[in-house]
Amino acid sequence: MRFSDQFEQRFSEMLTHYPTKRSVLVPTLLYAQDETGFLSDEVIAEIAGRLELSELDVRNVISYYSMLTTKRRGKFNVQVCTNIACMLRGGEELFEHCEKKLGIGHKGTTLDGAFSLEEVECIGGCSWAPAVQVNYDFHENLTPEKMDRVLADYRNRLHE
Amino acid sequence: MPDVNITIDGKKVTAPAGTLLIEACKSVGIEVPSFCYYPNLSLQGACRMCLVKIEKMPKLQTACTTVITEGMAVSTDTPEIHQARKGMVELLLGNHPLDCPVCDAGGECELQDMTFSYGAAESRYIEPKHHREEQQWSPVVYFDRPRCILCYRCVRVCGEGMDVWALGVQNRGVSSIIAPNQEDHLECEECGMCIDICPVGALTSGAYRYKTRPWEMNHVGTPCTHCADGCKTTLGVRRSDTGMEIVRGDNRDKSGINGDFLCIKGRYAFDFVDSAERITRPLIRKDGQLTPASWEEAFQLVGRNFRETLERHGGQAIGVFGSNRTTNEENYLLQKFARVVLQTNNIDHHRTADFPALAAALAGKSGRTASMRDVYSAPAILLIGSDPTEQHPLLAWQIRNNVRLHRARLYVVNSQSIKLRRQATLFAQVPESGGEAAFIDFLAGNAAHAGENAAQLQDLRDKVRAEPELVVIFGSELRGESIARLVNALPQAKFVSLGDYANSRGAADMGLYPDLLPGYLPLDKGSSFAADWGTLPTLPGLNFLQMSESAKAGQLKALYVVGANPINRFKVDPFAFSIVRIADAMGFEVHKLVPFRRGEPADMGQSRGAQSGEADRHAVWLEAHGLEPKMSPFDPMAIFDEIQRLVPGYEVARLNLMAGNDQHTEFSGLGALQDPGLIVPANDGLFTSGTLGRYSKVLNSVSENQHRTEQTEVAAD
Amino acid sequence: MADLVSHPDEIKIVSRRFGQGATKLDRYLELDGYKALQKALSMQPDDIINTVKNSGLRGRGGAGFNTGMKWSFVPKQSPKPKYILCNGDESEPGTCKDRLIFEHDPHAVIEGVVIAGLAVGSTQGYIYIRGEYRYLSEIMQKAIADAYARGFLGQNIFGSGRDFEVYWHGGAGAYEVGEESALMESLEGKRGIPRIRPPFPAVVGLWGGPTVINNAETLASVPHILLGGAEWFANLGTPKNGGTRLFCLSGNLERPGVYELVVLDDTACIVKFALRTMKFYQHESCGWCIPCREGTDWLKKTLIRFHSGGGLMKDIDNMYYLSENMLGRTFCPLGDAAAMPMMAFIKKFRQEFEDHLEGRPCACEGAAVEQLPVMAD
């Protein structure tokens, strides 16, 4: 199992921040997922081994946090907030728009593996609703038209 | 701890500081309901059933997480509380399948009881219940997921109690679900504690499920027949086509020394009794073939042969080999038969611990042995050799829980990195074969340690010596002189010597030795027995290896084997015994003595009930053949009278014993040094139990299912 | 990233460096940065605690406990290390104030953490930022690194002979982790299940050591209090609740922004609003205790049916009954947070629920303002 040098550097540095090894688990899983797209059995075994945890324990933790996934996702994970503030300003319509546009539903992934779609809870974009996160990037004050441009931008990035 | 005074439902209650409110209520007979609270497991506060009203607190409080404080005034049954509990039950029933009529737990279900108590009979929800398919996690563990109410008892007993950590909680919120360590199946010690502790029918046992309704069973408490830990197992028995059938083993009434603990063997491995291959009729070799015969015919043959052998060649030509699995009374009677009737001291058994050496080391000292209860309460324990997790599951449970709940200090000296090192304050690994004994020499002396991990061993010696109250537990790695040195090295300690079989200690206590009478009395110290029994053979007998030699030389003409498998154990040449063709009436070991079927070893167990009939048959037999003098009484109670009268160390509280309680016995005899080569450890693991185990379907199915690869060690939490 | 708004009546304290480039350490220093910390280094721990106590600063995470009081519960002597934990797991729907603090004024949080450390005798602090705020984590990590580089963190801070370490820690998506004991579990690498209390974190917290847990805004307020004085800060607020606080305004408004409250207007359907609210709590319930796990799920399931036209009259009472059975009986405040609005919806808008039953369009009359209950600090 190989992660990037940056991951390794971050991982070994984080280990020095806590009195217990397992304390690095949650951020480490997220960084690992950033590199591998999802938390495969192999990644779980690797991290469990490094932190002297059982794989069961690691799986239990993964399944608790909504950002962590053991299923393959698209390169760009489109997370549409439909919580109250966003809902009141068209978040649900935006989500439906994305469904149509991408041809996938909640937690679906496009056949080409480019996009995944997810309806998410509050991402802290309330004052700039409706808000969407694509991977970690915020897109706010969206309309269906603006959303089309956002998606087009990402599609263009696929070929970069 | 100082006492704290509180008021519960108007009753004045005094309990030690630190007591949980739920326990304080229990102490005065007020039951506060709970699903997630379980004594001695970590607190959860999850099920919210134990909500009570505490004065000055605005909200209802969970009695399971509240420590009592002086002056606390508590109400446990107000309309508000009743409604809160009813509300919880309603919420649980919302998703809980109402398949009680086909649920194993029906009739023994805490959710049913709670529904009955709080009357949540009306269903308010019309949405479909969450459904998930049932899963089989191992040959003995099934998980019916929708029935689970998430009390986390299974997770905790597996992790905290067993130190196995094979169960966890997957997902969150309403999707939360108990999950096994291998995603869709379990790899664990298969103790079944998770099933036993489950308040509902979510976890069910492969051995029991769908076999019976609980109320159709009668319950019979009995000691477990497998290892030497002395657990009580309550067998659920039910009438069947073939008489009575054992359908379940557990210890839910916690009446044994094991509390609620049982390992896989105690819980499931009673099934050998139903093995189709079990020999239930005498077999007599006729024209080279073993042929079923009547008891009368068999007794006549055996009696005649014994008498002829005795008359022609004397007692020295007869050998007797007793059992680690029969009762004290049976073994007592067997050695008495050997000595009084067959006029021989040629009696032995499969020795798995050097009890005579410990008896010798402790001669003249009292209060120097520890019981299974002491292991749970001692402030410090030194464990030398053995692997209790595998070989003595209850002992391991007691040690683990003593460390976990009482912060006992555990010192482990072992040549293997046994699992209990995870609880150890100090673990010293010593070299294989002889490391433990060498450690005793170091412990007994003052010399610095020269070998590896010297500093650690030095530290261990200092710490162990400084322990004011210490229980020392040792396995068969220590024998003879080492035991004496150990006892002398730690004058403050109490000792436990680990035998391997259900009644290894009893076989030794009852004098199944060629040179020791019951109570470890050397032959020349047996005047009390002689006074009772008449003349005893004075010539020291042959041990089993010597009997084998004697048979080879044509001197030993008959061997009487009861409930044992000596040929296999001692690896002696079975053909040495080719002339010896007498086996125990109930058929233990005929296979090995006489090549039979596939020539595989096949000693068969038998229930204790059957064994008590044994003595009666002996009576008939002895009478018929004039071998009877002084052998009566045959009634087990009367035999026990005689044991109490004649055997040192058995001055026990008889009523306590008869009530099924544990009773500690001391070594009071003199003992004698034994040939250490005669001690052959059973080396049974969690899923084996000698011959009994080979005929247990459950143990076999679990063994086959296990990929007992070296598991990666994980942190204990 | 996030646009800023302002209102003429605002008193800017915590937000005074917003938009001023204060992420850069030099600029932060120009804006009185780290002065409070240097002042704190010359103060007695009890004086710091008393100043904060007297300022009337209350937890900005929701529970609103007096911050100085909270600090005073930390035992002076402890065999285990003491910790400061900054709660930046901001996940409350309609709340995005901490996001602005991290984005515009990360050093204020760091400074607040160190001052808290000096007050309670801790030498180690963690700033927990929710996983979704990756860009803020990067800003914060940079700020921490810059502070270390100048000797404001680490050994011998400001040449005072005192040490203090600050680390960033990231979450991975869980509202429940905003509850302070669940936050500690999460930081320890576990599922974010709240802990049984007592013991309280001030006595037994992270890894068993005494721990001060404060919201990011709370800690960012602390330097201002030390510089401006307790009295000044206290006078800005109400008698029992000193200072200002950030409000995050969102919903159907002309100018949403960080002020506060979710605002509904008469175009919003209360049943739909209730459904979306319960969907959130159902999704975020950790599942630990029966009433919250099962209750939020039944409320959501019933509301889905109800909203889509399959409601029954008895559902309304059932939902109220169910919420009543949750209220005050759950393991942590999340259950209350779900039950309280549900009961309020039914109590105040029963007619709208009944109208839904009759298949009429929602008769939403007048603007309704609902203040959502929030998680503990």
Coordinates of C-alpha atoms in Angstrom, one line a residue, chain A residues 56-123:
Chain A
L56 CA -13.5 -3.9 12.7
D57 CA -12.7 -0.9 14.9
V58 CA -11.6 1.1 11.8
R59 CA -14.7 0.1 9.9
N60 CA -16.9 1.1 12.8
V61 CA -15.3 4.5 12.8
I62 CA -15.5 4.9 9.1
S63 CA -19.2 4.1 9.0
Y64 CA -19.9 6.7 11.6
Y65 CA -18.6 9.7 9.7
S66 CA -20.6 10.8 6.7
M67 CA -17.6 12.0 4.7
L68 CA -15.8 8.7 4.8
T69 CA -16.8 6.0 2.3
T70 CA -15.9 2.4 1.6
K71 CA -17.5 2.6 -1.8
R72 CA -15.9 4.0 -5.0
R73 CA -17.0 7.5 -5.8
G74 CA -16.6 9.7 -8.8
K75 CA -13.6 12.0 -9.2
F76 CA -15.8 14.9 -8.3
N77 CA -18.2 14.4 -5.5
V78 CA -21.0 16.9 -5.8
Q79 CA -22.5 17.5 -2.4
V80 CA -25.7 19.6 -2.5
C81 CA -26.9 20.9 0.7
T82 CA -30.7 20.7 1.1
N83 CA -30.8 21.7 4.8
I84 CA -33.2 24.4 5.9
A85 CA -31.3 27.5 4.8
C86 CA -30.5 26.0 1.4
M87 CA -33.9 24.4 1.1
L88 CA -35.5 27.8 1.6
R89 CA -33.4 29.2 -1.2
G90 CA -33.8 26.4 -3.8
G91 CA -31.4 23.7 -2.5
E92 CA -33.8 20.9 -3.3
E93 CA -34.5 22.2 -6.8
L94 CA -30.8 22.5 -7.2
F95 CA -30.3 18.9 -6.2
E96 CA -33.0 17.7 -8.6
H97 CA -31.4 19.8 -11.3
C98 CA -28.1 18.0 -10.6
E99 CA -29.8 14.6 -10.7
K100 CA -31.2 15.4 -14.1
K101 CA -28.0 16.9 -15.4
L102 CA -25.8 14.1 -14.2
G103 CA -28.3 11.3 -14.7
I104 CA -27.7 9.9 -11.2
G105 CA -29.5 10.0 -7.9
H106 CA -28.4 10.4 -4.3
K107 CA -25.0 8.6 -3.7
G108 CA -24.9 7.7 -7.4
T109 CA -21.8 7.9 -9.6
T110 CA -21.8 8.6 -13.4
L111 CA -20.8 5.7 -15.6
D112 CA -17.6 7.5 -16.6
G113 CA -16.6 7.8 -13.0
A114 CA -16.4 11.6 -13.3
F115 CA -19.1 12.7 -10.9
S116 CA -20.9 11.4 -7.8
L117 CA -23.9 13.2 -6.3
E118 CA -24.9 13.4 -2.7
E119 CA -27.6 15.3 -0.9
V120 CA -25.9 16.5 2.3
E121 CA -26.7 18.1 5.6
C122 CA -25.6 21.7 6.5
I123 CA -22.2 22.5 5.2

